[in-house]
Short mmCIF file of C-alpha atoms in Angstrom, two decimals:
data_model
loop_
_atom_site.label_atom_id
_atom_site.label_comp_id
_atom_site.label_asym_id
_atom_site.label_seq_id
_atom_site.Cartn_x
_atom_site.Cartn_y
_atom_site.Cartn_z
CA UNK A 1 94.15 36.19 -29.21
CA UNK A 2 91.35 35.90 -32.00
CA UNK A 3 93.23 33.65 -34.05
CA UNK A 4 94.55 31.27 -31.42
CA UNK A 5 90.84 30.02 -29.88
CA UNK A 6 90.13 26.88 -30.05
CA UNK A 7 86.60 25.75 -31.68
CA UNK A 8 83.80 25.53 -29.51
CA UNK A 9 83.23 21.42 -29.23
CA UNK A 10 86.50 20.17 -30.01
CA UNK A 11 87.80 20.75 -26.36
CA UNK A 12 88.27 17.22 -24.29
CA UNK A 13 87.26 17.74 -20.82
CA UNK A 14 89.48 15.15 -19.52
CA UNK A 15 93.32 14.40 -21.41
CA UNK A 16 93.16 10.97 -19.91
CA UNK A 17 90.42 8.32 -21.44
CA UNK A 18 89.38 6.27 -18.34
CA UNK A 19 86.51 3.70 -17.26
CA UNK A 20 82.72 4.81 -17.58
CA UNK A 21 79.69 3.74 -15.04
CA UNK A 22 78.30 0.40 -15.07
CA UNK A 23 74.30 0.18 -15.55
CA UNK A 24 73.67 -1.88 -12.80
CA UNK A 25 72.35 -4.87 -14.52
CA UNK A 26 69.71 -3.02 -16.06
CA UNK A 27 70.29 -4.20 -19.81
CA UNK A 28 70.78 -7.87 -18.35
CA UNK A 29 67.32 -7.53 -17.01
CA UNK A 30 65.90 -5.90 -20.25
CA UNK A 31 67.42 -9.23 -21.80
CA UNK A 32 65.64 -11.50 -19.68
CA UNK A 33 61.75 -10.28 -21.09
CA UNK A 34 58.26 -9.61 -19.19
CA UNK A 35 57.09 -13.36 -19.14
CA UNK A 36 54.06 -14.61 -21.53
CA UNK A 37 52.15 -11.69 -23.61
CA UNK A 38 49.24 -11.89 -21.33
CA UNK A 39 45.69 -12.42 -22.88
CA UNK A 40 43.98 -9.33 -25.01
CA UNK A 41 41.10 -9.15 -21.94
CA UNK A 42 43.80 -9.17 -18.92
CA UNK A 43 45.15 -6.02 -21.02
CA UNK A 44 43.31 -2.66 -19.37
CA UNK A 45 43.16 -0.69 -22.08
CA UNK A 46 42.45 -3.39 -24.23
CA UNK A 47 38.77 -3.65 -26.36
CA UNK A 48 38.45 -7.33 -25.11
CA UNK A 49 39.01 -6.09 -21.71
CA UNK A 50 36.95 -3.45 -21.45
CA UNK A 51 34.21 -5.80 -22.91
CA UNK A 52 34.41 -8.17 -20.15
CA UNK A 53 34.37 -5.42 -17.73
CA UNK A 54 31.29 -4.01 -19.10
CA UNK A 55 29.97 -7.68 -19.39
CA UNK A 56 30.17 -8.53 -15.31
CA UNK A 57 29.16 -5.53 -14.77
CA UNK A 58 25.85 -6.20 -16.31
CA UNK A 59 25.89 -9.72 -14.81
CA UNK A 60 26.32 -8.40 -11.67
CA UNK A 61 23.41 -8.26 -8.83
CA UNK A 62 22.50 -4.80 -8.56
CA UNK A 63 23.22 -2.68 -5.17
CA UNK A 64 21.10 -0.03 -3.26
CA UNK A 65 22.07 3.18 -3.47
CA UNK A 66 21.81 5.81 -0.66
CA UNK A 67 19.00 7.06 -1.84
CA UNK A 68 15.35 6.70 -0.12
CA UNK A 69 13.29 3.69 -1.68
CA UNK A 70 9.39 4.47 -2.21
CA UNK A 71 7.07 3.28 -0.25
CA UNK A 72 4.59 0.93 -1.57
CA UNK A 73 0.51 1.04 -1.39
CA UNK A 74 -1.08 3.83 -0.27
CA UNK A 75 0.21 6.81 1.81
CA UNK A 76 -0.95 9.66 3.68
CA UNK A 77 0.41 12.97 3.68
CA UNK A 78 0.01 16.18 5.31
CA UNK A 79 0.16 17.09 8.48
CA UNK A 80 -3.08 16.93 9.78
CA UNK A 81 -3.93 13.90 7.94
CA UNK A 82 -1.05 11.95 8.95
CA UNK A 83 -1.63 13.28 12.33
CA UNK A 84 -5.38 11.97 11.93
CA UNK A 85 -4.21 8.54 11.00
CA UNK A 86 -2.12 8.01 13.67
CA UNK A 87 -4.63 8.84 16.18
CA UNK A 88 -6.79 6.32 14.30
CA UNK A 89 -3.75 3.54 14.55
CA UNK A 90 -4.68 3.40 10.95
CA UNK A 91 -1.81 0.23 10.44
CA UNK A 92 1.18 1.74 9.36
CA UNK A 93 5.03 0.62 7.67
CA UNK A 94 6.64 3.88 8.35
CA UNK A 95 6.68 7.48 9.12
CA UNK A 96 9.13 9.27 6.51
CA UNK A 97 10.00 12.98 7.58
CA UNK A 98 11.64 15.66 5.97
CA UNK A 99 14.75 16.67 7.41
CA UNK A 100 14.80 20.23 8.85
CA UNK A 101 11.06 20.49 8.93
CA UNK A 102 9.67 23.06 10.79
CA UNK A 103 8.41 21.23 14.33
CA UNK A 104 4.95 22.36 15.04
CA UNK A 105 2.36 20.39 17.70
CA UNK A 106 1.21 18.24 14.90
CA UNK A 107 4.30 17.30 13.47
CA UNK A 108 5.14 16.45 17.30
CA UNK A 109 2.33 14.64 18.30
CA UNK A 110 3.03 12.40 15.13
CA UNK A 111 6.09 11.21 15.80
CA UNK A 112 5.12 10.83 19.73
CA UNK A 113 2.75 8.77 18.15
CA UNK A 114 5.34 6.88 16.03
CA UNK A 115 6.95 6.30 19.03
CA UNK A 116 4.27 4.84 21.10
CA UNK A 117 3.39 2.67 17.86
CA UNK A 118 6.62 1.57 17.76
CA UNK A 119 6.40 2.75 14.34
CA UNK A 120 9.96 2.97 12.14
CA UNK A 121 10.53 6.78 11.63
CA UNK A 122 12.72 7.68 8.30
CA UNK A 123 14.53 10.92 7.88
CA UNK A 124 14.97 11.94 4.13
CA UNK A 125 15.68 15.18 2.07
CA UNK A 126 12.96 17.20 1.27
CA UNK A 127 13.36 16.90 -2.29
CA UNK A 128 12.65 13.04 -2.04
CA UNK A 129 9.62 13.48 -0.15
CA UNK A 130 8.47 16.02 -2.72
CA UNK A 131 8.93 13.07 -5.74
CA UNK A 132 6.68 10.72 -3.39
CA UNK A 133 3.94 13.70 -2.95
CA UNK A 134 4.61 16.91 -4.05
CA UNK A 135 1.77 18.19 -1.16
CA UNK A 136 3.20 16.16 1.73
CA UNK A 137 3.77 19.17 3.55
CA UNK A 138 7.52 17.38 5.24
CA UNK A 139 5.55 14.34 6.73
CA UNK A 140 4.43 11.06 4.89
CA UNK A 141 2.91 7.92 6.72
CA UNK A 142 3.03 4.92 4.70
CA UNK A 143 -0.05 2.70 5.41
CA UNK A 144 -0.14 -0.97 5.75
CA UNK A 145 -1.63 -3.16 2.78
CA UNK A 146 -5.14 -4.34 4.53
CA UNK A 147 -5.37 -8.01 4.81
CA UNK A 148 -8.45 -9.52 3.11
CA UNK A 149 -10.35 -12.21 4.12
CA UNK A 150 -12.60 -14.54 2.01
CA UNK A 151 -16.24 -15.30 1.85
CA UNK A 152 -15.59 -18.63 3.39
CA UNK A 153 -13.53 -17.47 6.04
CA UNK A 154 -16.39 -15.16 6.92
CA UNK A 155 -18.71 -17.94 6.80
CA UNK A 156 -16.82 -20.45 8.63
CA UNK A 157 -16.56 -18.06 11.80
CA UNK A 158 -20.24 -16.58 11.66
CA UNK A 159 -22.72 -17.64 14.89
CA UNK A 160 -25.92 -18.86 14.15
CA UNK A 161 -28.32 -17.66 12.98
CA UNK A 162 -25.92 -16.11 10.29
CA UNK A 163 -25.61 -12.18 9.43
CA UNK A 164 -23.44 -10.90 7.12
CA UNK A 165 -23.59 -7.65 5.33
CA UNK A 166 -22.92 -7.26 1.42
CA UNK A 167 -22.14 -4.23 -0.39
CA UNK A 168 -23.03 -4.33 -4.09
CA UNK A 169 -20.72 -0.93 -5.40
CA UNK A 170 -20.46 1.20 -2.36
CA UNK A 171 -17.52 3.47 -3.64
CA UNK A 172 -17.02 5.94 -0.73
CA UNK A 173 -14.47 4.76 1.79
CA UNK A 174 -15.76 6.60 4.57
CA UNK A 175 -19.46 4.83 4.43
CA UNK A 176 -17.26 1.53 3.72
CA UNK A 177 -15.72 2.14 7.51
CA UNK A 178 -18.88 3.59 8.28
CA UNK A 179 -20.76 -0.29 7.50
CA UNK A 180 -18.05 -2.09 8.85
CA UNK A 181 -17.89 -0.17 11.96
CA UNK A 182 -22.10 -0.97 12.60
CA UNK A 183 -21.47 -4.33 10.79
CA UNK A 184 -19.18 -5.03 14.20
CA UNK A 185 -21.54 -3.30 16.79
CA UNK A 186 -24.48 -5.35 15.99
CA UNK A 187 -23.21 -9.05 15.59
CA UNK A 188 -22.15 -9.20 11.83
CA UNK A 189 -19.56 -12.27 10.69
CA UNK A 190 -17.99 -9.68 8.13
CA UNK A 191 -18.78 -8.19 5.32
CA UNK A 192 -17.88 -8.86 1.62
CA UNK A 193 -17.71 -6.07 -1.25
CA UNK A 194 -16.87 -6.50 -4.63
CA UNK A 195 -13.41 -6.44 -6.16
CA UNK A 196 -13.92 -3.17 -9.54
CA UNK A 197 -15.91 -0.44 -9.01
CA UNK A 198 -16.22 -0.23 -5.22
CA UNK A 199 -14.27 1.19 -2.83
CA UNK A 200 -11.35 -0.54 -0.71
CA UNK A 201 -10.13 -0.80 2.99
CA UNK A 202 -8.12 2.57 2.48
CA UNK A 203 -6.91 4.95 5.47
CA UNK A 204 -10.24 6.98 5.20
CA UNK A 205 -12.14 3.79 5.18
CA UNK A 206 -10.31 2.53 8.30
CA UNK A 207 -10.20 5.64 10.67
CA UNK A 208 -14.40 5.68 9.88
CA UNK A 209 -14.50 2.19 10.64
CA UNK A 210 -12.96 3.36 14.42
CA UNK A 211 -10.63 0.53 14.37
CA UNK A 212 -13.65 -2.07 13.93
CA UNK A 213 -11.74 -3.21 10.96
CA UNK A 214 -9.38 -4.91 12.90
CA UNK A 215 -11.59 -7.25 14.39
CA UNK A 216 -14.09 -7.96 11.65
CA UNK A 217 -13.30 -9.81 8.53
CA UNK A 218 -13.75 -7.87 5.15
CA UNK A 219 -13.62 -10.14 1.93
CA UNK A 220 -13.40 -8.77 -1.80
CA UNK A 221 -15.21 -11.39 -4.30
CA UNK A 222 -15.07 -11.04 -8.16
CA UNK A 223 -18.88 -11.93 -8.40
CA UNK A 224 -21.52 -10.62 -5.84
CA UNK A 225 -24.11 -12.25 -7.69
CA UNK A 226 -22.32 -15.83 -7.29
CA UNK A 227 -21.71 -15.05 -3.97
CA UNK A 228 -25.35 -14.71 -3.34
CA UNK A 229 -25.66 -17.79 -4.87
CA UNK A 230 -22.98 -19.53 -2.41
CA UNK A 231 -24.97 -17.72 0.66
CA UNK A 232 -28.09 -18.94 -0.45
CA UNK A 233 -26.53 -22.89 -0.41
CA UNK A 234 -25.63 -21.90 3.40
CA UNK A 235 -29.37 -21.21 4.13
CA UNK A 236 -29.50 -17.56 3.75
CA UNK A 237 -32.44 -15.03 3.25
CA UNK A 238 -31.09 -12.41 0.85
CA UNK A 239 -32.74 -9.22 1.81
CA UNK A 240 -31.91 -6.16 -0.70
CA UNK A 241 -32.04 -2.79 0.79
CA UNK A 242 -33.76 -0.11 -2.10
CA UNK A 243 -35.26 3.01 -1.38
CA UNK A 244 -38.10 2.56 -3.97
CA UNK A 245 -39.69 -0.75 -2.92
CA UNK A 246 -43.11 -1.12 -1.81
CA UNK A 247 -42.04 -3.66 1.24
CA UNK A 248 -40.92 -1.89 4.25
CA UNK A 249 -38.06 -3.21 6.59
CA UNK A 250 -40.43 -3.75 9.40
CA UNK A 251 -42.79 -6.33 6.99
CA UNK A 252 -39.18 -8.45 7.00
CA UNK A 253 -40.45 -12.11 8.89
CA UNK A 254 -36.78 -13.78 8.79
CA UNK A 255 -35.28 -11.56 10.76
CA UNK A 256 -34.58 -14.91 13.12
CA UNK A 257 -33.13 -16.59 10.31
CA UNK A 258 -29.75 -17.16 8.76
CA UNK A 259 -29.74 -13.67 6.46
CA UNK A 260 -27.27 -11.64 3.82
CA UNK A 261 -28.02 -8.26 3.60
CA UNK A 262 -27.33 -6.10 0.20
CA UNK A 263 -26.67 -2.69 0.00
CA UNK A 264 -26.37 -0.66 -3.12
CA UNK A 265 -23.84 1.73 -4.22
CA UNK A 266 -24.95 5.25 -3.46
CA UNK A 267 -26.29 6.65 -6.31
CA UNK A 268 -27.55 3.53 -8.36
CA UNK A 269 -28.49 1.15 -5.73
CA UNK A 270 -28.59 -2.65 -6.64
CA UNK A 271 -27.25 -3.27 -9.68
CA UNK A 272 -29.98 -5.43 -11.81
CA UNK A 273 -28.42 -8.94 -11.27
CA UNK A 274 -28.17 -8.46 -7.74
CA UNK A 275 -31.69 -6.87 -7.25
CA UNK A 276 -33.20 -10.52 -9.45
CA UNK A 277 -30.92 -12.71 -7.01
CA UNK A 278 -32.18 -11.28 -4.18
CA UNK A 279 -35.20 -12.98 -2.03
CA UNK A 280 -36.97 -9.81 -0.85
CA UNK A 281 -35.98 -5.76 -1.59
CA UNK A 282 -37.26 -3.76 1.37
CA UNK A 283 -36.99 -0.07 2.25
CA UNK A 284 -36.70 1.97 5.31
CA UNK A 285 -40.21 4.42 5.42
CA UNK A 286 -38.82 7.88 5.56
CA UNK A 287 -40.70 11.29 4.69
CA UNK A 288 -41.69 12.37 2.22
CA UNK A 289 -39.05 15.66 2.74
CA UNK A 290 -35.77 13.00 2.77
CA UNK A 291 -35.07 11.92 -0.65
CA UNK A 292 -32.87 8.88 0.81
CA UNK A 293 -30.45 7.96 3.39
CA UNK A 294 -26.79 7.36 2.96
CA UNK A 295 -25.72 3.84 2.49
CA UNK A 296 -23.86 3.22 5.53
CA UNK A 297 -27.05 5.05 7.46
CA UNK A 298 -29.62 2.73 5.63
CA UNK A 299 -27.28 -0.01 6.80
CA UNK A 300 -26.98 0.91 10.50
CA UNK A 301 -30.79 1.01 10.54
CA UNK A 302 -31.39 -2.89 9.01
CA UNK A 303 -29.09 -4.29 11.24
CA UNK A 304 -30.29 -2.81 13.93
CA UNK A 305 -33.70 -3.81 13.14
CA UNK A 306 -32.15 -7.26 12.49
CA UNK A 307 -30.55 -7.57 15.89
CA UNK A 308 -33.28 -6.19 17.73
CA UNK A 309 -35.72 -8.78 16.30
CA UNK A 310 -33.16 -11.38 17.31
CA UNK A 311 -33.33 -10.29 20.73
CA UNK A 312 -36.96 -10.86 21.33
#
Protein backbone atom coordinates (compact mmCIF):
# COMPACT_ATOMS: atom_id res chain seq x y z
CA UNK A 1 0.00 0.00 0.00
CA UNK A 2 0.89 3.81 -0.63
CA UNK A 3 0.81 4.70 2.83
CA UNK A 4 2.70 1.79 4.32
CA UNK A 5 6.29 2.28 2.17
CA UNK A 6 8.98 2.81 3.86
CA UNK A 7 11.31 5.98 2.89
CA UNK A 8 13.82 5.46 0.43
CA UNK A 9 17.30 5.55 2.70
CA UNK A 10 16.09 4.63 5.95
CA UNK A 11 16.13 0.81 5.10
CA UNK A 12 19.19 -1.18 7.00
CA UNK A 13 20.54 -3.72 4.75
CA UNK A 14 21.63 -5.90 7.46
CA UNK A 15 19.35 -6.14 11.15
CA UNK A 16 22.50 -7.32 12.79
CA UNK A 17 25.54 -4.62 13.30
CA UNK A 18 28.71 -6.78 12.88
CA UNK A 19 32.64 -6.29 12.33
CA UNK A 20 33.88 -4.16 9.23
CA UNK A 21 37.28 -4.87 7.04
CA UNK A 22 40.56 -4.13 8.36
CA UNK A 23 42.86 -1.75 6.06
CA UNK A 24 45.68 -3.81 6.03
CA UNK A 25 48.10 -1.62 7.78
CA UNK A 26 47.72 0.99 5.37
CA UNK A 27 47.02 3.98 7.89
CA UNK A 28 49.96 2.51 10.12
CA UNK A 29 52.15 3.05 7.16
CA UNK A 30 50.67 6.54 6.31
CA UNK A 31 51.76 7.19 10.07
CA UNK A 32 55.19 6.24 9.66
CA UNK A 33 56.04 9.36 6.82
CA UNK A 34 58.19 9.41 3.40
CA UNK A 35 61.68 9.99 5.11
CA UNK A 36 63.55 13.57 4.82
CA UNK A 37 61.78 16.28 2.37
CA UNK A 38 64.37 15.73 -0.21
CA UNK A 39 66.29 18.83 -1.63
CA UNK A 40 64.26 21.49 -4.03
CA UNK A 41 66.81 20.22 -7.14
CA UNK A 42 66.28 16.27 -6.45
CA UNK A 43 62.44 17.40 -6.91
CA UNK A 44 61.55 16.82 -10.94
CA UNK A 45 59.26 19.24 -11.37
CA UNK A 46 60.96 21.49 -9.26
CA UNK A 47 62.57 25.15 -10.74
CA UNK A 48 65.91 24.26 -8.94
CA UNK A 49 65.80 21.01 -10.63
CA UNK A 50 65.10 21.76 -13.82
CA UNK A 51 67.94 24.41 -13.52
CA UNK A 52 70.52 21.94 -12.81
CA UNK A 53 69.30 19.81 -15.54
CA UNK A 54 69.56 22.50 -18.00
CA UNK A 55 72.97 23.45 -16.32
CA UNK A 56 74.85 19.81 -17.09
CA UNK A 57 73.37 19.79 -19.94
CA UNK A 58 75.26 22.77 -21.10
CA UNK A 59 78.37 21.48 -19.27
CA UNK A 60 78.18 18.52 -20.99
CA UNK A 61 80.70 17.48 -24.02
CA UNK A 62 78.74 17.64 -27.01
CA UNK A 63 77.87 14.31 -29.18
CA UNK A 64 77.76 13.66 -33.01
CA UNK A 65 74.73 13.33 -34.43
CA UNK A 66 73.85 10.97 -37.37
CA UNK A 67 74.15 13.37 -39.61
CA UNK A 68 77.09 13.67 -42.37
CA UNK A 69 80.00 16.07 -41.16
CA UNK A 70 81.49 18.44 -44.04
CA UNK A 71 84.36 17.88 -45.47
CA UNK A 72 87.11 20.28 -45.05
CA UNK A 73 89.43 22.12 -47.85
CA UNK A 74 88.64 21.90 -51.16
CA UNK A 75 86.37 19.42 -53.05
CA UNK A 76 85.54 18.32 -56.37
CA UNK A 77 82.29 17.62 -57.69
CA UNK A 78 80.66 16.36 -60.67
CA UNK A 79 80.95 13.51 -62.31
CA UNK A 80 83.37 13.97 -64.80
CA UNK A 81 85.51 16.02 -62.67
CA UNK A 82 85.64 13.75 -59.86
CA UNK A 83 86.12 11.08 -62.34
CA UNK A 84 89.12 13.29 -63.78
CA UNK A 85 90.70 13.56 -60.39
CA UNK A 86 90.78 10.22 -59.64
CA UNK A 87 92.44 9.24 -62.73
CA UNK A 88 94.94 11.97 -61.79
CA UNK A 89 95.34 10.29 -58.04
CA UNK A 90 94.79 13.89 -57.26
CA UNK A 91 95.32 12.97 -53.09
CA UNK A 92 92.12 12.42 -51.75
CA UNK A 93 90.17 12.02 -47.88
CA UNK A 94 87.04 10.59 -49.24
CA UNK A 95 84.59 9.86 -51.89
CA UNK A 96 80.97 10.92 -50.54
CA UNK A 97 78.06 9.51 -52.83
CA UNK A 98 74.57 10.08 -52.95
CA UNK A 99 72.51 7.29 -52.11
CA UNK A 100 70.30 5.97 -54.96
CA UNK A 101 72.29 7.73 -57.62
CA UNK A 102 71.80 6.76 -60.90
CA UNK A 103 75.07 4.32 -61.79
CA UNK A 104 76.46 5.39 -65.05
CA UNK A 105 80.30 4.36 -66.39
CA UNK A 106 81.64 7.39 -64.71
CA UNK A 107 80.08 7.13 -61.55
CA UNK A 108 81.51 3.39 -61.81
CA UNK A 109 84.82 3.92 -62.80
CA UNK A 110 85.02 6.36 -59.71
CA UNK A 111 84.37 4.29 -57.16
CA UNK A 112 86.53 1.35 -58.96
CA UNK A 113 88.90 3.91 -58.57
CA UNK A 114 88.12 4.51 -54.85
CA UNK A 115 88.62 1.11 -54.50
CA UNK A 116 91.95 0.64 -56.02
CA UNK A 117 92.99 3.92 -53.98
CA UNK A 118 91.92 2.43 -51.10
CA UNK A 119 90.02 5.51 -50.80
CA UNK A 120 87.08 5.67 -47.83
CA UNK A 121 83.74 5.80 -49.81
CA UNK A 122 80.69 7.61 -47.77
CA UNK A 123 77.08 7.06 -48.60
CA UNK A 124 74.82 10.09 -47.63
CA UNK A 125 71.31 11.50 -48.59
CA UNK A 126 71.10 13.52 -51.43
CA UNK A 127 69.90 16.42 -49.69
CA UNK A 128 73.27 16.60 -47.67
CA UNK A 129 75.31 16.43 -50.62
CA UNK A 130 73.23 19.20 -52.14
CA UNK A 131 74.16 21.64 -48.79
CA UNK A 132 77.99 20.73 -49.55
CA UNK A 133 77.49 21.65 -53.48
CA UNK A 134 74.34 22.24 -54.78
CA UNK A 135 75.98 21.11 -58.53
CA UNK A 136 77.64 17.91 -57.29
CA UNK A 137 75.68 16.01 -59.57
CA UNK A 138 75.42 12.72 -56.54
CA UNK A 139 79.32 12.42 -56.33
CA UNK A 140 81.80 14.61 -54.22
CA UNK A 141 85.63 13.80 -53.79
CA UNK A 142 87.12 15.54 -50.98
CA UNK A 143 90.79 16.46 -51.77
CA UNK A 144 93.70 16.24 -49.51
CA UNK A 145 95.19 19.58 -47.96
CA UNK A 146 98.68 19.80 -50.10
CA UNK A 147 101.64 19.71 -47.91
CA UNK A 148 103.97 22.72 -48.31
CA UNK A 149 107.41 22.80 -48.12
CA UNK A 150 109.74 25.78 -47.28
CA UNK A 151 112.36 27.70 -49.10
CA UNK A 152 114.98 26.09 -47.02
CA UNK A 153 113.82 22.75 -47.39
CA UNK A 154 114.03 23.37 -51.12
CA UNK A 155 117.40 24.64 -50.74
CA UNK A 156 118.79 22.14 -48.50
CA UNK A 157 117.92 19.23 -51.05
CA UNK A 158 118.89 21.14 -54.40
CA UNK A 159 122.19 19.55 -56.47
CA UNK A 160 124.70 21.78 -57.49
CA UNK A 161 124.79 23.97 -59.44
CA UNK A 162 121.35 25.12 -57.93
CA UNK A 163 117.95 25.67 -60.04
CA UNK A 164 114.98 26.60 -58.64
CA UNK A 165 112.03 28.19 -60.25
CA UNK A 166 110.05 31.27 -58.67
CA UNK A 167 106.74 32.43 -59.53
CA UNK A 168 106.10 36.09 -58.71
CA UNK A 169 101.78 36.06 -59.00
CA UNK A 170 101.06 33.25 -61.33
CA UNK A 171 97.24 32.90 -60.46
CA UNK A 172 96.09 30.09 -62.83
CA UNK A 173 96.35 26.66 -61.27
CA UNK A 174 96.64 24.85 -64.34
CA UNK A 175 100.05 26.81 -65.53
CA UNK A 176 101.01 26.39 -61.65
CA UNK A 177 100.93 22.32 -62.41
CA UNK A 178 101.92 23.18 -65.72
CA UNK A 179 105.64 24.83 -64.08
CA UNK A 180 105.88 22.35 -61.60
CA UNK A 181 105.39 19.54 -63.88
CA UNK A 182 108.63 21.05 -66.33
CA UNK A 183 110.17 22.36 -63.04
CA UNK A 184 110.51 18.27 -62.31
CA UNK A 185 111.44 17.15 -65.93
CA UNK A 186 114.39 19.31 -66.20
CA UNK A 187 116.29 19.09 -62.77
CA UNK A 188 114.54 21.85 -60.61
CA UNK A 189 114.95 21.60 -56.47
CA UNK A 190 111.27 23.03 -56.25
CA UNK A 191 109.67 25.85 -56.74
CA UNK A 192 108.41 28.64 -54.38
CA UNK A 193 105.28 31.03 -55.09
CA UNK A 194 103.98 33.56 -53.04
CA UNK A 195 101.43 33.20 -50.27
CA UNK A 196 98.16 36.36 -51.57
CA UNK A 197 97.44 36.83 -54.87
CA UNK A 198 98.73 33.68 -56.58
CA UNK A 199 97.35 30.63 -57.11
CA UNK A 200 97.66 27.37 -54.81
CA UNK A 201 98.39 23.55 -55.16
CA UNK A 202 94.56 22.97 -55.92
CA UNK A 203 93.08 19.75 -57.79
CA UNK A 204 93.39 21.59 -61.21
CA UNK A 205 96.86 22.57 -60.32
CA UNK A 206 97.79 18.97 -59.41
CA UNK A 207 96.19 16.82 -62.26
CA UNK A 208 98.32 19.56 -64.75
CA UNK A 209 101.23 19.00 -62.77
CA UNK A 210 100.74 14.94 -63.89
CA UNK A 211 101.49 13.86 -60.48
CA UNK A 212 105.03 15.76 -60.56
CA UNK A 213 103.78 17.42 -57.48
CA UNK A 214 104.35 14.59 -55.51
CA UNK A 215 107.86 14.41 -55.93
CA UNK A 216 108.91 18.03 -56.11
CA UNK A 217 108.80 20.38 -53.24
CA UNK A 218 106.47 23.53 -53.61
CA UNK A 219 107.02 26.30 -50.85
CA UNK A 220 104.63 29.42 -50.28
CA UNK A 221 106.78 32.51 -48.82
CA UNK A 222 105.16 35.81 -47.57
CA UNK A 223 107.93 37.90 -49.39
CA UNK A 224 109.33 36.95 -52.90
CA UNK A 225 111.43 39.85 -52.85
CA UNK A 226 113.20 38.66 -49.44
CA UNK A 227 113.37 35.46 -50.75
CA UNK A 228 115.43 36.69 -53.59
CA UNK A 229 117.38 38.22 -51.19
CA UNK A 230 117.97 34.77 -49.16
CA UNK A 231 118.79 33.06 -52.77
CA UNK A 232 121.12 35.57 -53.60
CA UNK A 233 123.18 34.82 -49.97
CA UNK A 234 123.20 31.05 -51.41
CA UNK A 235 125.08 32.24 -54.58
CA UNK A 236 122.30 32.58 -56.96
CA UNK A 237 121.95 34.43 -60.38
CA UNK A 238 118.41 35.83 -60.38
CA UNK A 239 117.30 35.77 -63.93
CA UNK A 240 113.70 37.51 -64.52
CA UNK A 241 111.76 36.24 -67.38
CA UNK A 242 109.78 39.58 -69.25
CA UNK A 243 108.56 39.65 -72.57
CA UNK A 244 109.66 43.30 -73.20
CA UNK A 245 113.40 43.21 -72.41
CA UNK A 246 116.02 43.92 -74.80
CA UNK A 247 118.31 40.77 -73.50
CA UNK A 248 117.36 37.57 -75.03
CA UNK A 249 117.48 34.15 -73.12
CA UNK A 250 120.18 32.87 -75.32
CA UNK A 251 122.67 36.16 -74.29
CA UNK A 252 122.17 34.40 -70.51
CA UNK A 253 126.26 33.42 -69.59
CA UNK A 254 125.36 31.73 -66.04
CA UNK A 255 123.50 29.25 -67.25
CA UNK A 256 126.39 26.88 -65.41
CA UNK A 257 125.87 28.64 -62.33
CA UNK A 258 123.83 28.34 -59.18
CA UNK A 259 120.45 30.30 -60.67
CA UNK A 260 116.62 31.36 -59.46
CA UNK A 261 114.47 31.88 -62.13
CA UNK A 262 111.32 34.48 -61.88
CA UNK A 263 108.33 34.29 -63.65
CA UNK A 264 105.60 36.84 -63.68
CA UNK A 265 101.99 36.53 -63.22
CA UNK A 266 100.26 36.37 -66.57
CA UNK A 267 99.03 39.49 -67.35
CA UNK A 268 101.40 41.94 -65.36
CA UNK A 269 104.60 40.13 -65.33
CA UNK A 270 107.18 41.02 -62.55
CA UNK A 271 105.86 43.02 -60.17
CA UNK A 272 108.34 46.25 -59.75
CA UNK A 273 110.23 45.05 -56.59
CA UNK A 274 110.91 41.84 -58.01
CA UNK A 275 111.92 43.12 -61.54
CA UNK A 276 114.78 45.82 -59.32
CA UNK A 277 115.92 42.60 -57.24
CA UNK A 278 116.51 40.74 -60.04
CA UNK A 279 120.24 40.37 -61.65
CA UNK A 280 119.28 40.17 -65.35
CA UNK A 281 115.45 40.28 -67.12
CA UNK A 282 115.68 38.31 -70.36
CA UNK A 283 113.07 37.37 -72.96
CA UNK A 284 112.40 34.54 -75.22
CA UNK A 285 112.62 36.13 -79.19
CA UNK A 286 109.30 35.29 -80.63
CA UNK A 287 107.54 36.93 -83.82
CA UNK A 288 106.47 39.56 -84.30
CA UNK A 289 102.68 37.77 -84.95
CA UNK A 290 102.78 36.17 -81.03
CA UNK A 291 102.04 38.81 -78.64
CA UNK A 292 103.53 36.50 -75.70
CA UNK A 293 103.69 33.07 -74.43
CA UNK A 294 101.89 31.66 -71.49
CA UNK A 295 103.74 31.58 -68.27
CA UNK A 296 104.15 28.03 -67.73
CA UNK A 297 105.26 27.89 -71.74
CA UNK A 298 107.86 30.78 -71.21
CA UNK A 299 108.96 28.64 -68.28
CA UNK A 300 109.33 25.25 -70.03
CA UNK A 301 111.46 27.09 -72.60
CA UNK A 302 114.21 28.77 -69.84
CA UNK A 303 114.67 25.71 -68.22
CA UNK A 304 115.15 23.94 -70.95
CA UNK A 305 117.60 26.31 -72.23
CA UNK A 306 119.07 26.16 -68.68
CA UNK A 307 119.51 22.41 -68.66
CA UNK A 308 120.67 22.13 -72.02
CA UNK A 309 123.53 24.60 -71.38
CA UNK A 310 124.33 22.50 -68.34
CA UNK A 311 124.76 19.59 -70.41
CA UNK A 312 127.48 20.86 -72.61
Amino acid sequence: MAGSAKPRGAARTSSKKGPTGGTGGKNKRRLEGKGPTPKAEDRPYHAAAKRKKAAEKKAAPRTRTGRSEKPKGEIVSGRNAVLEALRASVPATELIVARSIDVDDRVAESLQLALHHQLPIREVHRAELEGINANSQGIILAIKPYQYSSFQEITERANHPILIVALDGVTDPRNLGAIVRSAAAFGAAGVVMTERRAAAMTASAWKSSAGAAARLPVAQVTNMARTIDDAKKLGCFVIGLDGESDETLSGMKVAKENVMIVVGSEGKGLSRLVREKCDLVVSIPMRATTESLNASVATSIALFWVDEQRRK
